[in-house]
Coordinates of C-alpha atoms and ligand atoms in Angstrom, one line a residue:
M1 CA -6.7 33.4 7.5
N2 CA -3.0 33.5 7.0
T3 CA -2.0 30.5 4.9
I4 CA 1.1 29.2 6.4
H5 CA 1.8 25.8 5.0
T6 CA 5.2 25.3 6.6
I7 CA 4.4 24.5 10.1
G8 CA 6.3 21.3 10.9
Y9 CA 9.3 21.8 13.1
S10 CA 10.1 19.0 15.4
L11 CA 11.2 16.0 13.5
I12 CA 14.6 16.3 15.1
A13 CA 13.1 15.8 18.5
T14 CA 11.5 12.6 17.2
L15 CA 14.8 11.5 15.9
L16 CA 16.7 12.1 19.0
L17 CA 14.2 10.3 21.1
A18 CA 14.0 7.4 18.6
G19 CA 17.5 6.4 19.4
C20 CA 16.6 5.2 22.8
G21 CA 14.1 2.4 23.4
A22 CA 14.0 1.1 19.8
S23 CA 12.0 -2.1 19.8
S24 CA 13.5 -5.1 18.4
E25 CA 12.7 -5.8 14.8
N26 CA 10.0 -8.3 13.9
S27 CA 10.5 -10.2 17.1
N28 CA 8.3 -13.1 17.7
T29 CA 5.2 -11.8 19.4
A30 CA 4.9 -12.9 23.0
V31 CA 1.3 -13.9 23.5
D32 CA -0.4 -11.4 25.8
K33 CA -2.2 -13.7 28.1
A34 CA -3.7 -11.0 30.2
F35 CA -5.3 -9.5 27.1
L36 CA -6.6 -12.9 25.9
N37 CA -8.1 -13.6 29.3
S38 CA -9.4 -10.1 30.0
T39 CA -13.1 -10.0 31.0
S40 CA -13.5 -6.3 30.7
L41 CA -13.3 -5.8 26.9
P42 CA -16.1 -3.8 25.4
S43 CA -18.0 -5.4 22.5
L44 CA -17.2 -4.3 19.0
H45 CA -19.6 -1.7 17.6
I46 CA -21.0 -2.7 14.2
L47 CA -21.0 0.5 12.1
P48 CA -24.5 1.8 11.3
V49 CA -25.5 1.7 7.6
L50 CA -27.4 4.7 6.2
T51 CA -30.6 3.9 4.3
D52 CA -31.4 5.2 0.9
E53 CA -33.8 8.2 1.3
D54 CA -35.6 7.5 -2.0
G55 CA -37.3 4.6 -0.3
N56 CA -36.2 2.1 -2.9
S57 CA -32.9 0.4 -2.2
N58 CA -33.2 -1.7 -5.3
D59 CA -33.3 1.0 -8.0
A60 CA -30.0 2.3 -9.3
K61 CA -30.5 5.6 -7.6
A62 CA -29.6 6.5 -4.0
T63 CA -30.0 9.7 -2.0
Y64 CA -28.2 10.3 1.3
T65 CA -27.7 13.2 3.6
L66 CA -24.6 13.8 5.7
T67 CA -24.6 16.6 8.2
A68 CA -21.4 17.3 9.9
N69 CA -21.8 18.4 13.5
Q70 CA -19.5 19.4 16.3
N71 CA -20.1 18.5 19.9
V72 CA -21.7 15.1 19.4
N73 CA -21.2 13.3 22.8
V74 CA -19.7 9.9 22.2
N75 CA -19.4 7.2 24.9
I76 CA -15.9 5.8 24.5
E77 CA -15.7 2.2 25.7
T78 CA -12.4 0.8 26.9
P79 CA -11.2 -2.1 29.0
N80 CA -10.4 0.4 31.7
G81 CA -13.7 2.0 31.9
N82 CA -15.8 4.4 29.8
W83 CA -16.0 8.1 29.4
T84 CA -17.7 10.7 27.3
T85 CA -15.9 12.6 24.5
P86 CA -17.4 15.4 22.4
M87 CA -16.6 14.5 18.8
W88 CA -17.4 15.8 15.4
R89 CA -19.6 13.3 13.6
Y90 CA -22.0 13.0 10.7
N91 CA -25.8 13.0 11.4
N92 CA -25.2 13.3 15.1
N93 CA -24.4 9.6 15.1
P94 CA -21.9 8.5 17.8
L95 CA -20.3 6.1 15.2
P96 CA -18.9 6.6 11.7
M97 CA -21.6 5.9 9.1
V98 CA -21.5 3.4 6.3
I99 CA -22.9 4.0 2.8
K100 CA -23.5 1.0 0.6
A101 CA -23.9 1.3 -3.2
N102 CA -23.7 -0.7 -6.3
R103 CA -21.5 -0.1 -9.3
G104 CA -23.4 2.2 -11.7
D105 CA -25.8 3.6 -9.1
Q106 CA -26.6 7.3 -9.5
M107 CA -25.6 8.8 -6.1
T108 CA -27.0 12.0 -4.7
L109 CA -25.3 13.0 -1.4
N110 CA -26.5 16.1 0.3
F111 CA -23.9 17.6 2.6
N112 CA -24.7 20.1 5.3
N113 CA -21.9 21.8 7.1
K114 CA -22.8 22.6 10.7
L115 CA -19.2 23.0 11.7
M116 CA -17.7 26.3 12.6
S117 CA -15.2 26.0 9.8
D118 CA -15.2 25.2 6.1
S119 CA -15.4 21.6 5.2
T120 CA -16.0 19.3 2.2
I121 CA -16.6 15.6 1.7
H122 CA -13.9 13.9 -0.3
W123 CA -14.7 10.5 -1.8
H124 CA -11.5 8.7 -1.3
G125 CA -10.8 6.2 -4.1
F126 CA -13.6 7.2 -6.4
K127 CA -13.3 7.8 -10.1
I128 CA -15.5 10.8 -10.4
P129 CA -15.3 14.3 -11.9
A130 CA -13.1 16.8 -10.0
N131 CA -16.0 19.1 -9.2
M132 CA -17.7 16.3 -7.2
D133 CA -14.5 15.1 -5.6
G134 CA -14.7 17.4 -2.5
G135 CA -11.2 18.8 -2.7
P136 CA -10.1 22.0 -1.0
D137 CA -11.0 24.0 -4.2
F138 CA -14.7 23.4 -3.4
P139 CA -15.1 24.5 0.2
V140 CA -18.5 24.4 1.9
A141 CA -18.8 27.3 4.4
P142 CA -20.3 26.9 7.8
N143 CA -24.1 26.5 7.6
K144 CA -23.9 26.0 3.8
S145 CA -24.7 22.9 1.8
M146 CA -23.4 21.1 -1.2
T147 CA -24.9 18.3 -3.3
Y148 CA -22.5 15.7 -4.6
S149 CA -23.8 13.7 -7.4
F150 CA -21.9 11.0 -9.3
T151 CA -21.9 7.5 -10.6
M152 CA -19.1 5.1 -9.9
N153 CA -18.1 2.9 -12.7
Q154 CA -15.3 1.0 -11.1
P155 CA -14.8 -2.4 -9.4
A156 CA -16.5 -3.1 -6.0
A157 CA -14.2 -1.9 -3.2
S158 CA -13.9 -0.8 0.4
M159 CA -13.7 2.9 0.1
W160 CA -14.2 5.8 2.4
F161 CA -15.0 9.5 2.7
H162 CA -13.6 12.3 4.8
P163 CA -13.3 16.1 4.9
H164 CA -10.6 17.8 2.8
P165 CA -10.7 21.5 3.5
D166 CA -7.4 23.5 3.1
M167 CA -5.2 23.0 6.1
Q168 CA -7.9 21.5 8.3
T169 CA -8.2 18.0 7.0
G170 CA -6.1 16.5 9.8
K171 CA -8.1 18.2 12.5
Q172 CA -11.5 17.4 11.1
V173 CA -10.7 13.7 10.5
Y174 CA -9.2 13.5 14.0
M175 CA -12.2 15.0 15.6
G176 CA -14.3 12.2 14.1
L177 CA -15.4 13.0 10.6
A178 CA -14.8 10.0 8.4
G179 CA -17.1 7.4 7.0
V180 CA -17.2 4.1 5.1
F181 CA -18.3 3.6 1.5
L182 CA -18.8 0.0 0.4
L183 CA -19.2 -0.4 -3.3
N184 CA -20.6 -3.7 -4.6
D185 CA -20.8 -5.0 -8.1
D186 CA -22.1 -8.1 -9.9
I187 CA -18.8 -9.9 -9.2
T188 CA -19.0 -9.5 -5.5
N189 CA -22.7 -10.3 -5.5
E190 CA -21.9 -13.5 -7.4
L191 CA -19.1 -14.5 -5.1
E192 CA -21.2 -13.9 -2.0
Q193 CA -24.1 -15.8 -3.4
S194 CA -22.0 -18.8 -4.4
N195 CA -20.3 -18.8 -1.0
Q196 CA -16.9 -17.8 -2.3
L197 CA -16.8 -14.7 -0.1
P198 CA -18.2 -14.3 3.4
S199 CA -21.1 -11.9 3.6
G200 CA -23.8 -10.6 6.0
D201 CA -22.7 -10.9 9.6
K202 CA -19.5 -12.5 8.5
D203 CA -18.5 -9.3 6.6
I204 CA -17.2 -6.9 9.2
T205 CA -15.8 -3.4 8.7
L206 CA -13.1 -2.4 11.1
L207 CA -12.0 1.3 11.3
V208 CA -8.7 1.6 13.1
Q209 CA -7.8 5.0 14.4
D210 CA -5.4 6.1 17.2
R211 CA -6.4 9.0 19.4
R212 CA -5.2 10.9 22.4
F213 CA -7.5 11.9 25.2
G214 CA -7.1 14.5 27.9
M215 CA -7.6 14.1 31.7
A216 CA -11.0 13.1 32.9
Q217 CA -13.1 16.0 34.2
N218 CA -16.6 15.0 35.4
G219 CA -16.5 11.8 33.2
V220 CA -15.5 13.8 30.1
K221 CA -12.2 13.4 28.3
L222 CA -11.5 15.8 25.4
L223 CA -9.7 14.8 22.3
Q224 CA -6.2 16.2 22.1
Y225 CA -5.0 17.4 18.7
K226 CA -1.5 18.8 18.1
T227 CA -0.8 19.4 21.7
Q228 CA 2.8 18.4 21.4
D229 CA 5.5 19.8 19.0
M230 CA 6.1 16.4 17.5
D231 CA 2.4 16.1 16.5
N232 CA 3.2 18.3 13.5
D233 CA 5.3 15.5 12.1
G234 CA 2.2 13.2 12.2
M235 CA -0.4 13.1 14.9
L236 CA 0.0 9.9 17.0
G237 CA -2.2 9.0 20.0
D238 CA -1.8 6.3 22.6
I239 CA -5.2 4.7 22.4
V240 CA -6.1 2.7 19.3
L241 CA -9.9 2.7 18.6
V242 CA -11.7 0.1 16.5
N243 CA -15.1 1.3 15.4
G244 CA -14.9 3.8 18.3
S245 CA -13.8 1.5 21.1
Q246 CA -10.5 0.5 22.6
S247 CA -9.5 -3.2 22.3
P248 CA -13.1 -4.5 21.7
K249 CA -14.1 -8.1 21.3
L250 CA -16.3 -9.8 18.8
D251 CA -18.0 -13.1 19.3
V252 CA -17.5 -15.3 16.2
S253 CA -18.5 -18.8 15.1
T254 CA -16.3 -21.4 13.7
G255 CA -16.3 -20.2 10.1
K256 CA -14.6 -17.8 7.7
Y257 CA -14.9 -14.1 8.2
R258 CA -14.2 -11.2 5.8
L259 CA -12.7 -8.3 7.7
R260 CA -12.4 -5.0 5.9
L261 CA -9.4 -3.4 7.7
Y262 CA -9.3 0.3 7.3
N263 CA -6.2 2.2 8.6
V264 CA -7.8 5.6 8.8
S265 CA -5.5 7.0 11.4
N266 CA -4.0 10.4 10.7
A267 CA -0.4 9.2 10.7
K268 CA 0.0 5.7 12.2
N269 CA 1.4 2.6 10.5
Y270 CA 0.2 -0.8 11.6
D271 CA 1.7 -4.3 11.0
F272 CA -1.5 -6.3 11.5
A273 CA -1.2 -10.0 12.6
F274 CA -2.9 -12.5 14.9
S275 CA -1.6 -13.3 18.3
D276 CA -1.1 -17.0 17.5
G277 CA 0.7 -16.1 14.3
R278 CA -2.0 -17.8 12.1
S279 CA -2.0 -17.0 8.4
F280 CA -4.9 -15.3 6.7
T281 CA -5.9 -14.5 3.2
I282 CA -5.9 -11.1 1.6
V283 CA -8.6 -10.8 -1.0
G284 CA -8.9 -7.1 -1.6
T285 CA -6.9 -3.9 -1.5
D286 CA -7.9 -0.2 -1.7
G287 CA -9.7 -0.3 -5.1
G288 CA -11.1 -3.8 -5.2
L289 CA -10.7 -7.5 -5.1
L290 CA -7.4 -9.2 -6.0
A291 CA -7.3 -11.4 -9.1
K292 CA -5.8 -14.1 -6.9
P293 CA -6.0 -14.1 -3.1
V294 CA -2.7 -13.8 -1.2
K295 CA -1.9 -15.8 1.9
V296 CA 0.2 -13.9 4.5
N297 CA 0.7 -13.9 8.3
H298 CA 0.9 -10.1 8.6
I299 CA 0.1 -7.0 6.6
F300 CA 1.8 -3.6 7.0
M301 CA -0.5 -0.7 6.3
G302 CA 0.0 3.1 6.1
A303 CA -2.6 5.7 6.7
A304 CA -5.6 5.5 4.4
E305 CA -4.8 2.0 3.1
R306 CA -7.4 -0.7 3.2
V307 CA -7.4 -4.5 2.9
E308 CA -10.1 -7.1 2.9
I309 CA -8.9 -10.2 4.7
I310 CA -10.4 -13.7 5.2
V311 CA -9.7 -15.2 8.6
D312 CA -10.7 -18.8 9.2
F313 CA -11.9 -19.8 12.7
S314 CA -13.1 -23.2 11.6
K315 CA -10.3 -25.0 13.4
D316 CA -10.7 -23.0 16.6
R317 CA -12.4 -24.6 19.6
V318 CA -15.4 -23.0 21.1
G319 CA -14.1 -21.0 24.0
S320 CA -10.8 -20.1 22.4
K321 CA -9.8 -16.5 21.8
V322 CA -7.4 -14.9 19.4
A323 CA -6.2 -11.3 19.2
L324 CA -5.7 -9.1 16.2
I325 CA -2.5 -7.1 17.1
S326 CA -0.2 -4.7 15.4
K327 CA 3.3 -6.2 15.7
A328 CA 6.4 -4.4 16.9
F329 CA 8.4 -3.1 13.9
Q330 CA 11.4 -1.0 13.3
D331 CA 10.1 2.4 12.2
D332 CA 11.8 3.9 9.2
N333 CA 13.0 7.0 11.0
M334 CA 14.9 4.8 13.4
E335 CA 17.6 4.7 10.8
M336 CA 18.3 8.3 11.6
G337 CA 20.1 7.2 14.7
N338 CA 23.2 8.0 12.8
M339 CA 22.3 11.5 11.6
G340 CA 25.8 12.8 11.2
D341 CA 26.3 11.3 7.8
N342 CA 22.8 11.0 6.7
D343 CA 22.3 13.0 3.5
N344 CA 18.6 12.4 3.2
M345 CA 17.7 15.4 5.2
N346 CA 19.1 18.8 4.3
M347 CA 20.3 19.9 7.7
N348 CA 22.8 22.7 7.8
D349 CA 24.6 22.0 10.9
N350 CA 24.2 20.2 14.2
T351 CA 23.5 23.3 16.3
E352 CA 20.0 23.3 14.9
M353 CA 19.3 20.0 16.6
N354 CA 19.3 21.7 20.0
N355 CA 16.9 24.2 18.8
T356 CA 13.7 22.1 18.4
N357 CA 11.2 24.3 20.2
M358 CA 9.1 26.9 18.6
S359 CA 9.7 30.4 19.5
P360 CA 7.0 31.9 21.7
M361 CA 5.8 33.9 18.6
E362 CA 5.4 30.8 16.5
E363 CA 3.6 29.1 19.3
N364 CA 1.1 32.0 19.4
N365 CA 0.6 31.8 15.7
M366 CA -0.1 28.2 16.0
S367 CA -2.7 28.4 18.6
N368 CA -4.3 31.3 16.9
M369 CA -4.5 29.3 13.8
D370 CA -6.3 26.6 15.6
N371 CA -8.6 29.0 17.3
D372 CA -9.8 30.5 14.1
T373 CA -11.9 27.5 13.4
N374 CA -11.9 26.1 16.8
N375 CA -14.3 25.6 19.5
S376 CA -14.2 24.1 22.9
N377 CA -13.4 20.6 21.8
T378 CA -9.6 20.5 21.9
M379 CA -7.6 21.7 24.8
N380 CA -4.7 24.0 24.1
Q381 CA -2.9 22.9 27.2
E382 CA 0.4 21.2 26.5
S383 CA 0.6 17.7 27.8
T384 CA 3.8 16.2 29.1
P385 CA 6.1 15.4 26.1
M386 CA 5.7 11.7 25.0
Q387 CA 2.7 11.2 27.1
G388 CA -0.3 10.2 25.0
R389 CA 1.9 9.4 22.1
M390 CA 2.6 5.8 21.1
A391 CA 5.4 5.7 18.5
N392 CA 5.0 3.9 15.3
G393 CA 6.3 0.4 15.7
T394 CA 5.1 -0.2 19.3
E395 CA 3.2 -3.5 19.6
V396 CA -0.4 -3.0 20.5
N397 CA -3.6 -5.1 20.9
I398 CA -6.1 -4.1 18.3
M399 CA -9.1 -6.3 19.2
R400 CA -10.1 -9.9 20.2
F401 CA -12.1 -12.6 18.5
D402 CA -13.9 -14.9 20.9
V403 CA -15.0 -18.2 19.3
T404 CA -18.4 -18.8 20.9
K405 CA -20.4 -21.0 18.5
E406 CA -19.9 -24.1 16.5
I407 CA -21.1 -24.0 12.9
T408 CA -20.4 -25.8 9.6
D409 CA -19.2 -23.3 7.1
T410 CA -19.2 -24.2 3.5
T411 CA -17.5 -21.0 2.2
T412 CA -14.7 -21.8 -0.2
I413 CA -12.8 -18.6 -1.1
Y414 CA -12.4 -18.0 -4.8
T415 CA -9.0 -18.8 -6.3
S416 CA -9.3 -16.6 -9.3
L417 CA -11.7 -13.7 -9.9
P418 CA -14.2 -14.2 -12.8
Q419 CA -12.4 -13.4 -16.0
R420 CA -14.4 -10.2 -16.7
A421 CA -12.9 -8.5 -13.7
E422 CA -10.8 -5.5 -14.8
I423 CA -8.0 -6.4 -12.4
H424 CA -7.0 -9.2 -14.8
N425 CA -5.8 -6.7 -17.3
R426 CA -2.4 -5.6 -16.2
L427 CA -1.6 -2.3 -17.7
D428 CA 1.4 -2.6 -19.9
A429 CA 4.2 -0.1 -19.2
N430 CA 5.2 -0.2 -22.8
N431 CA 1.8 1.2 -23.7
A432 CA 2.1 4.2 -21.4
D433 CA 1.6 7.5 -23.1
N434 CA 4.6 9.0 -21.1
L435 CA 6.9 6.0 -21.6
G436 CA 10.5 7.3 -21.4
N437 CA 9.3 10.5 -19.8
E438 CA 7.7 9.3 -16.6
R439 CA 6.2 11.8 -14.3
Q440 CA 8.4 12.2 -11.2
F441 CA 7.3 12.9 -7.6
D442 CA 10.0 13.4 -5.1
M443 CA 9.0 13.5 -1.5
T444 CA 11.4 15.2 0.9
M445 CA 11.6 16.9 4.2
D446 CA 13.8 19.9 4.8
M447 CA 15.1 21.6 7.8
N448 CA 15.1 25.2 6.7
G449 CA 17.3 26.7 9.3
M450 CA 15.0 29.2 10.9
G451 CA 14.4 27.8 14.4
G452 CA 14.4 24.2 13.1
M453 CA 11.2 24.5 11.0
M454 CA 10.5 21.3 9.1
T455 CA 8.9 21.4 5.7
F456 CA 7.3 18.5 3.9
V457 CA 7.3 18.9 0.2
I458 CA 6.8 17.1 -3.1
N459 CA 9.2 18.1 -5.9
G460 CA 10.5 20.8 -3.7
K461 CA 7.1 22.6 -3.6
T462 CA 4.7 23.5 -0.9
F463 CA 1.0 23.3 -1.8
D464 CA -0.4 26.4 -3.4
P465 CA -4.1 26.4 -4.0
K466 CA -3.7 28.6 -7.0
R467 CA -1.1 26.5 -8.8
V468 CA -1.6 23.5 -11.0
D469 CA 1.5 21.3 -10.7
E470 CA 1.0 18.7 -13.3
Y471 CA -1.1 18.6 -16.5
V472 CA -2.4 15.2 -17.6
S473 CA -4.2 14.5 -20.9
Q474 CA -7.6 12.9 -20.7
N475 CA -7.8 9.2 -21.4
S476 CA -4.1 8.8 -21.2
T477 CA -2.2 6.0 -19.5
E478 CA 0.7 7.3 -17.4
I479 CA 3.6 6.0 -15.4
W480 CA 4.4 7.9 -12.2
N481 CA 7.5 7.4 -10.3
I482 CA 7.3 8.3 -6.6
T483 CA 10.5 8.5 -4.7
N484 CA 11.0 9.1 -1.0
N485 CA 14.2 11.0 -0.2
S486 CA 13.3 11.5 3.4
P487 CA 14.0 9.4 6.5
M488 CA 10.3 8.4 7.2
A489 CA 7.7 6.5 5.3
H490 CA 5.0 8.5 3.5
P491 CA 1.7 7.1 2.2
F492 CA 1.3 8.6 -1.3
H493 CA -2.3 9.1 -2.5
A494 CA -3.7 10.5 -5.7
H495 CA -7.4 11.3 -6.2
A496 CA -9.6 10.0 -9.1
I497 CA -7.7 6.9 -10.1
Q498 CA -6.8 3.4 -9.0
W499 CA -3.2 2.5 -9.7
Q500 CA -1.4 -0.6 -10.5
I501 CA 2.0 -0.8 -8.9
L502 CA 4.7 -1.8 -11.4
S503 CA 7.7 -2.0 -9.1
R504 CA 9.4 -1.0 -5.9
N505 CA 13.1 -0.1 -6.2
G506 CA 13.0 -1.8 -9.5
V507 CA 11.6 -5.1 -8.2
P508 CA 8.5 -6.1 -10.0
A509 CA 5.3 -5.9 -8.0
S510 CA 4.0 -9.1 -6.3
G511 CA 1.4 -10.1 -3.7
T512 CA -1.0 -7.4 -2.5
D513 CA 0.9 -4.9 -4.7
L514 CA -0.9 -6.6 -7.6
G515 CA -4.2 -5.1 -6.4
W516 CA -5.8 -1.7 -7.2
K517 CA -4.2 0.9 -5.0
D518 CA -5.2 4.5 -4.4
T519 CA -2.7 4.9 -1.5
F520 CA 0.5 3.1 -0.9
L521 CA 3.4 3.5 1.5
V522 CA 6.7 4.7 0.1
R523 CA 9.3 3.8 2.7
A524 CA 12.4 5.8 3.4
D525 CA 14.7 5.7 0.4
E526 CA 12.2 3.8 -1.6
S527 CA 11.1 4.4 -5.1
V528 CA 7.7 3.1 -6.3
K529 CA 6.7 3.0 -10.0
I530 CA 2.9 3.0 -10.7
I531 CA 0.8 2.9 -13.8
G532 CA -2.8 4.2 -14.2
K533 CA -5.4 5.0 -16.8
F534 CA -7.2 8.3 -16.7
E535 CA -10.8 7.7 -17.9
P536 CA -13.3 10.0 -19.6
V537 CA -14.9 10.7 -16.2
N538 CA -11.6 12.1 -14.9
Q539 CA -11.8 15.8 -15.7
G540 CA -10.6 18.8 -13.8
D541 CA -8.2 19.4 -10.9
Y542 CA -7.4 16.7 -8.4
M543 CA -5.0 16.4 -5.5
Y544 CA -2.0 14.2 -5.0
H545 CA -0.5 14.2 -1.5
C546 CA 1.0 12.4 1.4
H547 CA -1.8 10.9 3.5
I548 CA -0.2 11.6 6.8
L549 CA -2.8 14.3 7.3
E550 CA -0.5 16.7 9.1
H551 CA 2.0 16.5 6.2
E552 CA -0.8 17.1 3.8
D553 CA -2.1 20.1 5.8
A554 CA 1.5 21.4 5.9
G555 CA 1.6 21.5 2.1
M556 CA 2.9 18.0 1.1
M557 CA 0.3 18.1 -1.7
G558 CA -0.2 19.3 -5.2
Y559 CA -2.8 19.6 -8.0
F560 CA -2.8 17.7 -11.2
R561 CA -5.2 18.8 -14.0
V562 CA -6.8 16.2 -16.2
G563 CA -8.0 17.7 -19.5
D564 CA -8.0 21.4 -20.4
N565 CA -10.8 22.6 -18.1
G566 CA -9.6 22.8 -14.6
N567 CA -11.2 24.2 -11.5
V568 CA -8.4 26.3 -10.1
K569 CA -8.9 29.9 -10.9
Ligands
C2O1 CU1 -8.1 10.5 1.5 CU2 -6.9 13.7 -0.7 O1 -7.5 12.1 0.5
CU2 CU1 -8.5 10.9 -1.8
CU3 CU1 4.3 12.4 4.6

């Protein structure tokens, strides 16, 4: 297959359209009475947990099999009726699967690829050797298998897994391949047993993903991927699914709930809040629990970020309802309204702005590229522009909590994690091995003239599977400085490590930025300084990239090699 990594082209269209209809910034949310009173909401699906195949869930060994399949018929439930959508799923299960493990467990994960294209399973957030990390350098061909085996010696966290094949990650995740990995340790076990963290049926994982569906034909609606030019700047749908359903409801009792919020959308940002403006407590970020919980009334999340929140229904009357929403916000690229004197994007002249469509030739290349690995599941038909696409920043109802049962809840959330938790040790910038020579990652977007093609790059380079971009010594502690010199926010992610954020635009980290992070948003014009320690287990070639999957697939990605023995030939 021809490796074209520069396939974005239509940001300008986004920018032109963004000027009209910008929603007001952080306006007070008007309570959506119709949604709160709706009697047609589907019930939230609780995600199915895989069971350990070795038959003993208490030993420190676990074996699982994940088989990726195309054409798994999924019943999509929405307030406006249900339909069937063929999706790509693991183990033919209509829902994303959950794997639970304990810190230190020896994992054996057998992956069978029954797709018609190469795939991998990448273990997002795990500190594991590069040859087990499921990067694009270890593709698993159709009808082939691979066994991943590793041990996770890192704090308990809400992590996940997804395919990571070269240039096909966005599509495979969009079609439905992603799963949840919940790591526990003796600290989370202790906190759960002593009622300092909700557990059991009060510990709920919520996978939030936006999707676009085609027109119904005989009760079937096909997923639409990259059916509009603008999708190449980040695939946005118009239907937000939570655990596979649109706007579901969950019956809760008058106690505290631990919600693990996963933004595993391809490109969408959310500003999560409750419809009554209530505050809630964030106890965990991507890589584990916070040393001290943080009280907030909203949380902004980019693609691939996770938080664990505690929401308290103990003061709610039985019969009351509250919605989890994503508030309206001003999207970063709205600031491009005044493009004439914006120097963030290297546009040569204004005439290019009228030339936002692909030439017929490019269009053909695009659809051929898709067809290489494609199937019947996506439609190539172009839908009407803007239809099926909800812009970042549009307010949307995510789900609803219906308080149905009175209980006495004795949970008292911890105020400080046990002292042995690693998060208490803030890495000291003065002890970084590259102090004074920090590694620099500059994210930019360029119009490169030819027909308005948009490129997404880091340090001016497009991903090359044969090139190592950064060499890192084993066991070193490094400061990385990520700058965004583009007009939109990018979620930066690096494999193999959990970072501590030092500062944003020079302002020392606070709040949830004090938690372990493997992915973090870098807003337009922002600069984020992070510190991390590469551990003995970190060995080989790993990726760093933007986690807007269409940017990643278009080459906004690079390799860093830890130690001398890499994987890239
Ligand atoms: Cu979640 Cu390189 O990926
Ligand atoms: Cu990752
Ligand atoms: Cu990006």
